[in-house]
């Protein structure tokens, strides 16, 4: 496939690995890949095998499914339990456990839970089912939020009365700031998310280089992209010159996608928000603005069950980069992809799933 | 979940287009990238084109790798 295969060329990968080795030896260098899609690529292509042992890659909090806390899942489940509701969401969310149940379990008990590929599909479902209430569980970062904003605007323009969004979208720059502020993990640089940045542009990350003096490279998802980005990061670390660089220039522009940003801003406003494992982070979530509150599922009253956490699952620490799945007593024993105990094993881009599938 | 793939735009009618990759066709919304033209590789996430793949830029990056491998053959 054009513009994919070329970025998987093994010889180029080996060459980049040699270049990294030339400059990267010496003290430990820790780089955090923020995005779950990067975590998956790193395991799928065995990126760590190309690197000197002193160059460490840590997984960060960028898997939207994984960072959705129990309380948010519980609310979606509460909606699913109402007979007049059709709940729609992206596929990965079905098996994520809330306090006592999952959307998949509710579906098997007769709830109308539907997987959509795009939020746009929900508008059609709402139109076809005028006597039902369609609630879309909106999760995802800046890449996804504008697509959901578009459906909210469409629904308002079309005066659709039975489409609601349970908005749990989250933002990447504030969570990176939270990771840095916590000081729990030593990070020298960040492999920054490519497709979030297609929307946001690259300037939103400048505080990381300026205020925290960490290396920053916006990165694509193919193995050549990731190795080139690691080379750029190591170089920044070695020369002690942190800046925001863009490796993924074929997709990411400095200003991002202005139309998408503008629509996101019209429909949503930033609010403090709870993340699994990371707690409440200031201005890290999106809420539907008052002008669009008729479409906000959070204005509808539902009975939510009491919150309960699984004490043995250490997803929270895995998401903060403090622990790896190997530190979890359930990993590979009780927690398996067929029988997951936590979101990091369920999501196709969760760190536990990546460790399980690609070994080590 | 932020996975997005480059697909070729093969039809366009206002805000709606059809994109294709390896024979798979998909309807896409062009709200965020209305300037996309037929033949462009557009980057698609959750049913929306969010950017166009900058072919000039991609070629430049690839050329850099070719040079690194020690042989700039055809360009
Ligand atoms: S292995 Fe399972 S139980 Fe352990 S942290 Fe990962 S998802 Fe949670």
GROMACS .gro file of C-alpha atoms and ligand atoms in nm:
model
  443
    1UNK     CA    1   0.000   0.000   0.000
    2UNK     CA    2   0.133   0.335  -0.102
    3UNK     CA    3   0.282   0.548   0.178
    4UNK     CA    4   0.256   0.258   0.421
    5UNK     CA    5   0.492  -0.009   0.290
    6UNK     CA    6   0.773   0.240   0.237
    7UNK     CA    7   0.759   0.330   0.604
    8UNK     CA    8   0.796  -0.036   0.702
    9UNK     CA    9   1.122  -0.096   0.510
   10UNK     CA   10   1.339  -0.317   0.725
   11UNK     CA   11   1.669  -0.189   0.585
   12UNK     CA   12   1.573   0.167   0.672
   13UNK     CA   13   1.481   0.052   1.023
   14UNK     CA   14   1.818  -0.117   1.066
   15UNK     CA   15   1.995   0.191   0.941
   16UNK     CA   16   1.811   0.416   1.181
   17UNK     CA   17   1.887   0.172   1.463
   18UNK     CA   18   2.259   0.202   1.383
   19UNK     CA   19   2.235   0.580   1.387
   20UNK     CA   20   2.057   0.571   1.723
   21UNK     CA   21   2.327   0.342   1.865
   22UNK     CA   22   2.600   0.581   1.752
   23UNK     CA   23   2.461   0.866   1.958
   24UNK     CA   24   2.255   0.688   2.222
   25UNK     CA   25   2.506   0.494   2.432
   26UNK     CA   26   2.586   0.595   2.788
   27UNK     CA   27   2.335   0.685   3.056
   28UNK     CA   28   1.976   0.561   3.062
   29UNK     CA   29   1.735   0.751   2.843
   30UNK     CA   30   1.361   0.705   2.907
   31UNK     CA   31   1.112   0.798   2.641
   32UNK     CA   32   0.738   0.782   2.694
   33UNK     CA   33   0.505   0.696   2.410
   34UNK     CA   34   0.188   0.875   2.509
   35UNK     CA   35  -0.044   0.716   2.255
   36UNK     CA   36  -0.182   0.362   2.272
   37UNK     CA   37  -0.156   0.324   1.897
   38UNK     CA   38   0.217   0.383   1.933
   39UNK     CA   39   0.238   0.121   2.209
   40UNK     CA   40   0.082  -0.129   1.973
   41UNK     CA   41   0.317  -0.040   1.685
   42UNK     CA   42   0.621  -0.061   1.913
   43UNK     CA   43   0.528  -0.416   2.011
   44UNK     CA   44   0.403  -0.527   1.673
   45UNK     CA   45   0.725  -0.426   1.500
   46UNK     CA   46   0.955  -0.523   1.785
   47UNK     CA   47   1.100  -0.172   1.806
   48UNK     CA   48   1.268  -0.243   2.140
   49UNK     CA   49   1.488  -0.506   1.976
   50UNK     CA   50   1.642  -0.235   1.760
   51UNK     CA   51   1.748  -0.031   2.061
   52UNK     CA   52   2.041  -0.034   2.303
   53UNK     CA   53   1.932  -0.155   2.647
   54UNK     CA   54   1.986   0.189   2.799
   55UNK     CA   55   1.715   0.339   2.579
   56UNK     CA   56   1.389   0.260   2.752
   57UNK     CA   57   1.039   0.305   2.620
   58UNK     CA   58   0.756   0.360   2.867
   59UNK     CA   59   0.387   0.340   2.784
   60UNK     CA   60   0.182   0.641   2.883
   61UNK     CA   61  -0.183   0.726   2.941
   62UNK     CA   62  -0.294   0.753   2.577
   63UNK     CA   63  -0.535   0.465   2.539
   64UNK     CA   64  -0.881   0.624   2.559
   65UNK     CA   65  -1.052   0.298   2.654
   66UNK     CA   66  -0.802   0.233   2.933
   67UNK     CA   67  -0.829   0.574   3.096
   68UNK     CA   68  -1.209   0.573   3.110
   69UNK     CA   69  -1.280   0.528   3.482
   70UNK     CA   70  -1.536   0.289   3.629
   71UNK     CA   71  -1.781   0.566   3.712
   72UNK     CA   72  -1.814   0.664   3.346
   73UNK     CA   73  -1.867   0.303   3.237
   74UNK     CA   74  -2.124   0.262   3.517
   75UNK     CA   75  -2.322   0.556   3.385
   76UNK     CA   76  -2.325   0.408   3.034
   77UNK     CA   77  -2.442   0.079   3.184
   78UNK     CA   78  -2.718   0.261   3.374
   79UNK     CA   79  -2.841   0.399   3.040
   80UNK     CA   80  -2.817   0.057   2.876
   81UNK     CA   81  -3.046  -0.084   3.146
   82UNK     CA   82  -3.329   0.149   3.047
   83UNK     CA   83  -3.567  -0.021   2.808
   84UNK     CA   84  -3.622   0.288   2.592
   85UNK     CA   85  -3.249   0.341   2.533
   86UNK     CA   86  -3.027   0.225   2.248
   87UNK     CA   87  -2.670   0.276   2.358
   88UNK     CA   88  -2.409   0.312   2.087
   89UNK     CA   89  -2.032   0.324   2.114
   90UNK     CA   90  -1.701   0.219   1.957
   91UNK     CA   91  -1.624  -0.154   1.965
   92UNK     CA   92  -1.349  -0.153   2.224
   93UNK     CA   93  -1.580  -0.021   2.495
   94UNK     CA   94  -1.808  -0.322   2.514
   95UNK     CA   95  -1.594  -0.544   2.733
   96UNK     CA   96  -1.456  -0.273   2.962
   97UNK     CA   97  -1.563  -0.354   3.316
   98UNK     CA   98  -1.741  -0.096   3.525
   99UNK     CA   99  -1.801  -0.162   3.894
  100UNK     CA  100  -1.999  -0.485   3.847
  101UNK     CA  101  -2.085  -0.525   3.478
  102UNK     CA  102  -1.989  -0.444   3.121
  103UNK     CA  103  -2.189  -0.323   2.822
  104UNK     CA  104  -2.133  -0.665   2.664
  105UNK     CA  105  -2.294  -0.836   2.964
  106UNK     CA  106  -2.586  -0.592   2.954
  107UNK     CA  107  -2.629  -0.668   2.584
  108UNK     CA  108  -2.642  -1.042   2.654
  109UNK     CA  109  -2.913  -0.965   2.911
  110UNK     CA  110  -3.123  -0.796   2.646
  111UNK     CA  111  -3.009  -0.434   2.643
  112UNK     CA  112  -2.987  -0.269   2.303
  113UNK     CA  113  -2.612  -0.199   2.276
  114UNK     CA  114  -2.474  -0.128   1.930
  115UNK     CA  115  -2.123  -0.084   1.800
  116UNK     CA  116  -2.065   0.194   1.552
  117UNK     CA  117  -1.764   0.271   1.336
  118UNK     CA  118  -1.844   0.640   1.323
  119UNK     CA  119  -2.060   0.861   1.546
  120UNK     CA  120  -2.240   0.958   1.224
  121UNK     CA  121  -2.398   0.611   1.221
  122UNK     CA  122  -2.584   0.703   1.542
  123UNK     CA  123  -2.779   0.977   1.367
  124UNK     CA  124  -2.917   0.719   1.128
  125UNK     CA  125  -3.005   0.486   1.414
  126UNK     CA  126  -3.185   0.774   1.587
  127UNK     CA  127  -3.382   0.857   1.274
  128UNK     CA  128  -3.480   0.495   1.221
  129UNK     CA  129  -3.593   0.454   1.582
  130UNK     CA  130  -3.799   0.766   1.663
  131UNK     CA  131  -3.961   0.604   1.968
  132UNK     CA  132  -3.621   0.522   2.124
  133UNK     CA  133  -3.357   0.735   2.290
  134UNK     CA  134  -3.017   0.689   2.128
  135UNK     CA  135  -2.726   0.757   2.364
  136UNK     CA  136  -2.375   0.761   2.217
  137UNK     CA  137  -2.095   0.694   2.463
  138UNK     CA  138  -1.836   0.939   2.335
  139UNK     CA  139  -1.482   0.853   2.433
  140UNK     CA  140  -1.153   0.940   2.268
  141UNK     CA  141  -0.905   1.225   2.247
  142UNK     CA  142  -0.873   1.525   2.018
  143UNK     CA  143  -0.870   1.299   1.710
  144UNK     CA  144  -1.218   1.168   1.781
  145UNK     CA  145  -1.388   1.458   1.962
  146UNK     CA  146  -1.440   1.673   1.646
  147UNK     CA  147  -1.619   1.385   1.471
  148UNK     CA  148  -1.861   1.362   1.763
  149UNK     CA  149  -1.897   1.741   1.771
  150UNK     CA  150  -2.003   1.721   1.406
  151UNK     CA  151  -2.287   1.482   1.493
  152UNK     CA  152  -2.403   1.706   1.778
  153UNK     CA  153  -2.419   2.001   1.545
  154UNK     CA  154  -2.592   1.796   1.275
  155UNK     CA  155  -2.849   1.666   1.521
  156UNK     CA  156  -2.926   2.018   1.640
  157UNK     CA  157  -2.953   2.149   1.284
  158UNK     CA  158  -3.182   1.861   1.190
  159UNK     CA  159  -3.377   1.907   1.514
  160UNK     CA  160  -3.332   1.543   1.598
  161UNK     CA  161  -3.498   1.497   1.937
  162UNK     CA  162  -3.380   1.149   2.035
  163UNK     CA  163  -2.999   1.164   1.997
  164UNK     CA  164  -2.785   1.228   2.305
  165UNK     CA  165  -2.413   1.214   2.371
  166UNK     CA  166  -2.261   1.093   2.695
  167UNK     CA  167  -1.949   1.300   2.652
  168UNK     CA  168  -1.635   1.160   2.812
  169UNK     CA  169  -1.378   1.297   2.569
  170UNK     CA  170  -1.038   1.373   2.714
  171UNK     CA  171  -0.744   1.593   2.618
  172UNK     CA  172  -0.380   1.497   2.575
  173UNK     CA  173  -0.174   1.806   2.674
  174UNK     CA  174  -0.324   1.828   3.027
  175UNK     CA  175  -0.255   1.460   3.097
  176UNK     CA  176   0.107   1.495   2.987
  177UNK     CA  177   0.133   1.787   3.225
  178UNK     CA  178  -0.015   1.572   3.503
  179UNK     CA  179   0.242   1.297   3.437
  180UNK     CA  180   0.522   1.554   3.453
  181UNK     CA  181   0.384   1.722   3.764
  182UNK     CA  182   0.347   1.393   3.952
  183UNK     CA  183   0.721   1.335   3.918
  184UNK     CA  184   0.658   0.961   3.963
  185UNK     CA  185   0.840   0.857   3.649
  186UNK     CA  186   1.164   0.986   3.512
  187UNK     CA  187   1.107   1.078   3.149
  188UNK     CA  188   1.361   1.240   2.919
  189UNK     CA  189   1.135   1.283   2.623
  190UNK     CA  190   0.797   1.216   2.467
  191UNK     CA  191   0.698   1.029   2.154
  192UNK     CA  192   0.395   1.250   2.089
  193UNK     CA  193   0.075   1.122   1.929
  194UNK     CA  194   0.048   1.164   1.552
  195UNK     CA  195  -0.323   1.170   1.491
  196UNK     CA  196  -0.415   1.380   1.795
  197UNK     CA  197  -0.165   1.630   1.654
  198UNK     CA  198  -0.326   1.625   1.307
  199UNK     CA  199  -0.609   1.809   1.483
  200UNK     CA  200  -0.429   2.006   1.754
  201UNK     CA  201  -0.115   2.104   1.565
  202UNK     CA  202   0.223   2.106   1.736
  203UNK     CA  203   0.218   2.427   1.940
  204UNK     CA  204   0.008   2.277   2.220
  205UNK     CA  205   0.315   2.080   2.331
  206UNK     CA  206   0.554   2.371   2.360
  207UNK     CA  207   0.518   2.396   2.738
  208UNK     CA  208   0.676   2.049   2.770
  209UNK     CA  209   1.002   2.156   2.610
  210UNK     CA  210   0.999   2.510   2.749
  211UNK     CA  211   0.882   2.460   3.110
  212UNK     CA  212   0.987   2.100   3.176
  213UNK     CA  213   1.285   2.080   2.941
  214UNK     CA  214   1.181   1.745   2.794
  215UNK     CA  215   1.246   1.634   2.437
  216UNK     CA  216   0.935   1.624   2.216
  217UNK     CA  217   0.875   1.467   1.876
  218UNK     CA  218   0.535   1.432   1.708
  219UNK     CA  219   0.552   1.086   1.554
  220UNK     CA  220   0.387   0.871   1.287
  221UNK     CA  221   0.287   0.509   1.342
  222UNK     CA  222   0.499   0.298   1.110
  223UNK     CA  223   0.825   0.143   1.237
  224UNK     CA  224   1.042   0.379   1.033
  225UNK     CA  225   0.852   0.673   1.180
  226UNK     CA  226   0.904   0.554   1.535
  227UNK     CA  227   1.275   0.483   1.492
  228UNK     CA  228   1.335   0.814   1.322
  229UNK     CA  229   1.154   0.986   1.606
  230UNK     CA  230   1.363   0.802   1.866
  231UNK     CA  231   1.675   0.919   1.682
  232UNK     CA  232   1.549   1.279   1.695
  233UNK     CA  233   1.460   1.248   2.064
  234UNK     CA  234   1.792   1.095   2.164
  235UNK     CA  235   1.969   1.373   1.979
  236UNK     CA  236   1.769   1.636   2.167
  237UNK     CA  237   1.844   1.465   2.498
  238UNK     CA  238   2.215   1.427   2.425
  239UNK     CA  239   2.258   1.789   2.319
  240UNK     CA  240   2.031   1.910   2.599
  241UNK     CA  241   1.823   2.111   2.354
  242UNK     CA  242   1.457   2.025   2.408
  243UNK     CA  243   1.220   2.152   2.140
  244UNK     CA  244   0.901   2.033   1.976
  245UNK     CA  245   0.996   1.863   1.651
  246UNK     CA  246   0.763   1.709   1.397
  247UNK     CA  247   0.864   1.378   1.244
  248UNK     CA  248   0.517   1.314   1.097
  249UNK     CA  249   0.523   1.608   0.856
  250UNK     CA  250   0.333   1.419   0.588
  251UNK     CA  251   0.022   1.438   0.806
  252UNK     CA  252   0.074   1.692   1.083
  253UNK     CA  253   0.082   2.063   1.016
  254UNK     CA  254   0.193   2.318   1.272
  255UNK     CA  255  -0.151   2.478   1.299
  256UNK     CA  256  -0.340   2.147   1.304
  257UNK     CA  257  -0.685   2.124   1.151
  258UNK     CA  258  -0.847   2.463   1.212
  259UNK     CA  259  -1.195   2.357   1.103
  260UNK     CA  260  -1.198   2.061   1.338
  261UNK     CA  261  -1.061   2.269   1.626
  262UNK     CA  262  -1.319   2.541   1.567
  263UNK     CA  263  -1.609   2.295   1.567
  264UNK     CA  264  -1.477   2.123   1.880
  265UNK     CA  265  -1.463   2.463   2.044
  266UNK     CA  266  -1.815   2.554   1.935
  267UNK     CA  267  -1.969   2.240   2.080
  268UNK     CA  268  -1.746   2.155   2.380
  269UNK     CA  269  -1.575   2.336   2.663
  270UNK     CA  270  -1.284   2.207   2.875
  271UNK     CA  271  -1.362   2.090   3.228
  272UNK     CA  272  -1.179   1.907   3.507
  273UNK     CA  273  -1.204   1.537   3.451
  274UNK     CA  274  -1.138   1.203   3.616
  275UNK     CA  275  -0.891   0.958   3.456
  276UNK     CA  276  -0.847   0.596   3.555
  277UNK     CA  277  -0.531   0.571   3.759
  278UNK     CA  278  -0.448   0.938   3.732
  279UNK     CA  279  -0.730   1.094   3.930
  280UNK     CA  280  -0.883   1.430   3.861
  281UNK     CA  281  -0.686   1.640   3.614
  282UNK     CA  282  -0.766   2.011   3.568
  283UNK     CA  283  -0.922   2.107   3.233
  284UNK     CA  284  -0.850   1.766   3.084
  285UNK     CA  285  -1.199   1.672   2.969
  286UNK     CA  286  -1.466   1.806   2.738
  287UNK     CA  287  -1.822   1.895   2.831
  288UNK     CA  288  -2.104   1.982   2.592
  289UNK     CA  289  -2.165   2.360   2.600
  290UNK     CA  290  -2.495   2.496   2.731
  291UNK     CA  291  -2.606   2.593   2.379
  292UNK     CA  292  -2.611   2.223   2.294
  293UNK     CA  293  -2.730   2.091   2.632
  294UNK     CA  294  -3.048   1.945   2.481
  295UNK     CA  295  -2.818   1.679   2.335
  296UNK     CA  296  -2.622   1.619   2.655
  297UNK     CA  297  -2.697   1.278   2.807
  298UNK     CA  298  -2.552   1.404   3.135
  299UNK     CA  299  -2.866   1.615   3.180
  300UNK     CA  300  -3.076   1.295   3.196
  301UNK     CA  301  -3.123   1.137   3.539
  302UNK     CA  302  -3.020   0.768   3.571
  303UNK     CA  303  -2.962   0.537   3.866
  304UNK     CA  304  -2.593   0.455   3.883
  305UNK     CA  305  -2.468   0.167   4.095
  306UNK     CA  306  -2.218   0.230   4.375
  307UNK     CA  307  -1.857   0.260   4.261
  308UNK     CA  308  -1.628  -0.038   4.313
  309UNK     CA  309  -1.271  -0.090   4.198
  310UNK     CA  310  -1.097  -0.423   4.138
  311UNK     CA  311  -0.818  -0.402   4.398
  312UNK     CA  312  -0.588  -0.645   4.217
  313UNK     CA  313  -0.583  -0.475   3.878
  314UNK     CA  314  -0.294  -0.230   3.859
  315UNK     CA  315  -0.401  -0.064   3.532
  316UNK     CA  316  -0.379   0.273   3.703
  317UNK     CA  317  -0.010   0.234   3.770
  318UNK     CA  318   0.052   0.084   3.426
  319UNK     CA  319  -0.115   0.392   3.274
  320UNK     CA  320   0.110   0.623   3.471
  321UNK     CA  321   0.419   0.435   3.351
  322UNK     CA  322   0.507   0.344   3.711
  323UNK     CA  323   0.456  -0.031   3.671
  324UNK     CA  324   0.445  -0.279   3.384
  325UNK     CA  325   0.193  -0.561   3.338
  326UNK     CA  326   0.463  -0.801   3.461
  327UNK     CA  327   0.419  -0.646   3.805
  328UNK     CA  328   0.053  -0.750   3.812
  329UNK     CA  329  -0.026  -1.076   3.992
  330UNK     CA  330  -0.321  -1.142   3.760
  331UNK     CA  331  -0.131  -1.093   3.432
  332UNK     CA  332  -0.144  -1.407   3.213
  333UNK     CA  333  -0.280  -1.610   3.507
  334UNK     CA  334  -0.629  -1.485   3.568
  335UNK     CA  335  -0.623  -1.186   3.336
  336UNK     CA  336  -0.623  -1.299   2.973
  337UNK     CA  337  -0.762  -1.141   2.657
  338UNK     CA  338  -1.049  -1.394   2.665
  339UNK     CA  339  -1.119  -1.312   3.027
  340UNK     CA  340  -0.988  -0.963   3.092
  341UNK     CA  341  -0.988  -0.818   3.441
  342UNK     CA  342  -0.901  -0.465   3.347
  343UNK     CA  343  -0.920  -0.223   3.053
  344UNK     CA  344  -0.549  -0.243   2.971
  345UNK     CA  345  -0.604  -0.606   2.868
  346UNK     CA  346  -0.926  -0.539   2.681
  347UNK     CA  347  -0.834  -0.253   2.458
  348UNK     CA  348  -0.656  -0.359   2.142
  349UNK     CA  349  -0.402  -0.091   2.226
  350UNK     CA  350  -0.380  -0.144   2.600
  351UNK     CA  351  -0.034  -0.207   2.740
  352UNK     CA  352  -0.132  -0.540   2.900
  353UNK     CA  353  -0.281  -0.660   2.571
  354UNK     CA  354   0.038  -0.558   2.388
  355UNK     CA  355   0.258  -0.740   2.642
  356UNK     CA  356   0.037  -1.046   2.620
  357UNK     CA  357   0.021  -1.061   2.243
  358UNK     CA  358   0.380  -0.977   2.159
  359UNK     CA  359   0.554  -1.145   2.446
  360UNK     CA  360   0.807  -1.045   2.708
  361UNK     CA  361  -0.824   0.420   1.896
  362UNK     CA  362  -0.664   0.717   1.729
  363UNK     CA  363  -0.581   0.493   1.437
  364UNK     CA  364  -0.629   0.672   1.108
  365UNK     CA  365  -0.542   0.541   0.765
  366UNK     CA  366  -0.457   0.705   0.436
  367UNK     CA  367  -0.718   0.614   0.173
  368UNK     CA  368  -0.756   0.741  -0.182
  369UNK     CA  369  -1.051   0.970  -0.245
  370UNK     CA  370  -1.236   0.832  -0.548
  371UNK     CA  371  -1.570   1.015  -0.536
  372UNK     CA  372  -1.681   1.346  -0.398
  373UNK     CA  373  -2.025   1.503  -0.366
  374UNK     CA  374  -2.021   1.812  -0.146
  375UNK     CA  375  -1.947   1.715   0.212
  376UNK     CA  376  -1.952   1.342   0.139
  377UNK     CA  377  -1.690   1.136  -0.038
  378UNK     CA  378  -1.595   0.777  -0.106
  379UNK     CA  379  -1.244   0.661  -0.024
  380UNK     CA  380  -1.071   0.337  -0.113
  381UNK     CA  381  -0.784   0.125   0.012
  382UNK     CA  382  -0.693  -0.218  -0.129
  383UNK     CA  383  -1.037  -0.255  -0.285
  384UNK     CA  384  -1.226  -0.163   0.033
  385UNK     CA  385  -1.451   0.138  -0.013
  386UNK     CA  386  -1.586   0.358   0.259
  387UNK     CA  387  -1.808   0.662   0.275
  388UNK     CA  388  -1.634   0.958   0.439
  389UNK     CA  389  -1.735   1.298   0.559
  390UNK     CA  390  -1.526   1.584   0.428
  391UNK     CA  391  -1.642   1.853   0.678
  392UNK     CA  392  -1.292   1.903   0.815
  393UNK     CA  393  -1.114   1.878   0.484
  394UNK     CA  394  -1.348   2.004   0.211
  395UNK     CA  395  -1.056   2.095  -0.015
  396UNK     CA  396  -0.974   1.726  -0.071
  397UNK     CA  397  -0.968   1.638  -0.440
  398UNK     CA  398  -1.029   1.311  -0.617
  399UNK     CA  399  -0.702   1.117  -0.625
  400UNK     CA  400  -0.577   1.265  -0.295
  401UNK     CA  401  -0.471   1.035  -0.016
  402UNK     CA  402  -0.683   1.148   0.276
  403UNK     CA  403  -0.633   1.047   0.636
  404UNK     CA  404  -0.951   0.903   0.777
  405UNK     CA  405  -1.056   0.864   1.137
  406UNK     CA  406  -1.399   0.746   1.252
  407UNK     CA  407  -1.560   0.823   0.919
  408UNK     CA  408  -1.412   1.171   0.871
  409UNK     CA  409  -1.122   1.296   0.659
  410UNK     CA  410  -0.905   1.484   0.906
  411UNK     CA  411  -0.617   1.577   0.675
  412UNK     CA  412  -0.467   1.507   0.338
  413UNK     CA  413  -0.147   1.310   0.321
  414UNK     CA  414   0.113   1.553   0.193
  415UNK     CA  415   0.266   1.351  -0.091
  416UNK     CA  416   0.545   1.599  -0.153
  417UNK     CA  417   0.645   1.576   0.210
  418UNK     CA  418   0.623   1.198   0.214
  419UNK     CA  419   0.844   1.178  -0.095
  420UNK     CA  420   1.101   1.409   0.064
  421UNK     CA  421   1.117   1.194   0.375
  422UNK     CA  422   1.151   0.880   0.165
  423UNK     CA  423   1.429   1.038  -0.040
  424UNK     CA  424   1.614   1.110   0.281
  425UNK     CA  425   1.598   0.743   0.372
  426UNK     CA  426   1.715   0.641   0.026
  427UNK     CA  427   2.017   0.866   0.062
  428UNK     CA  428   2.082   0.716   0.401
  429UNK     CA  429   2.089   0.372   0.242
  430UNK     CA  430   2.359   0.503   0.013
  431UNK     CA  431   2.185   0.491  -0.319
  432UNK     CA  432   1.968   0.755  -0.479
  433UNK     CA  433   1.878   0.560  -0.789
  434UNK     CA  434   1.596   0.700  -0.994
  435UNK     CA  435   1.515   1.051  -0.872
  436LIG     S1  436  -0.291  -0.764   3.363
  436LIG    FE1  437  -0.513  -0.739   3.378
  436LIG     S2  438  -0.554  -0.709   3.593
  436LIG    FE2  439  -0.334  -0.675   3.564
  436LIG     S3  440  -0.314  -0.453   3.527
  436LIG    FE3  441  -0.335  -0.547   3.328
  436LIG     S4  442  -0.557  -0.539   3.285
  436LIG    FE4  443  -0.532  -0.502   3.508
   0.00000   0.00000   0.00000
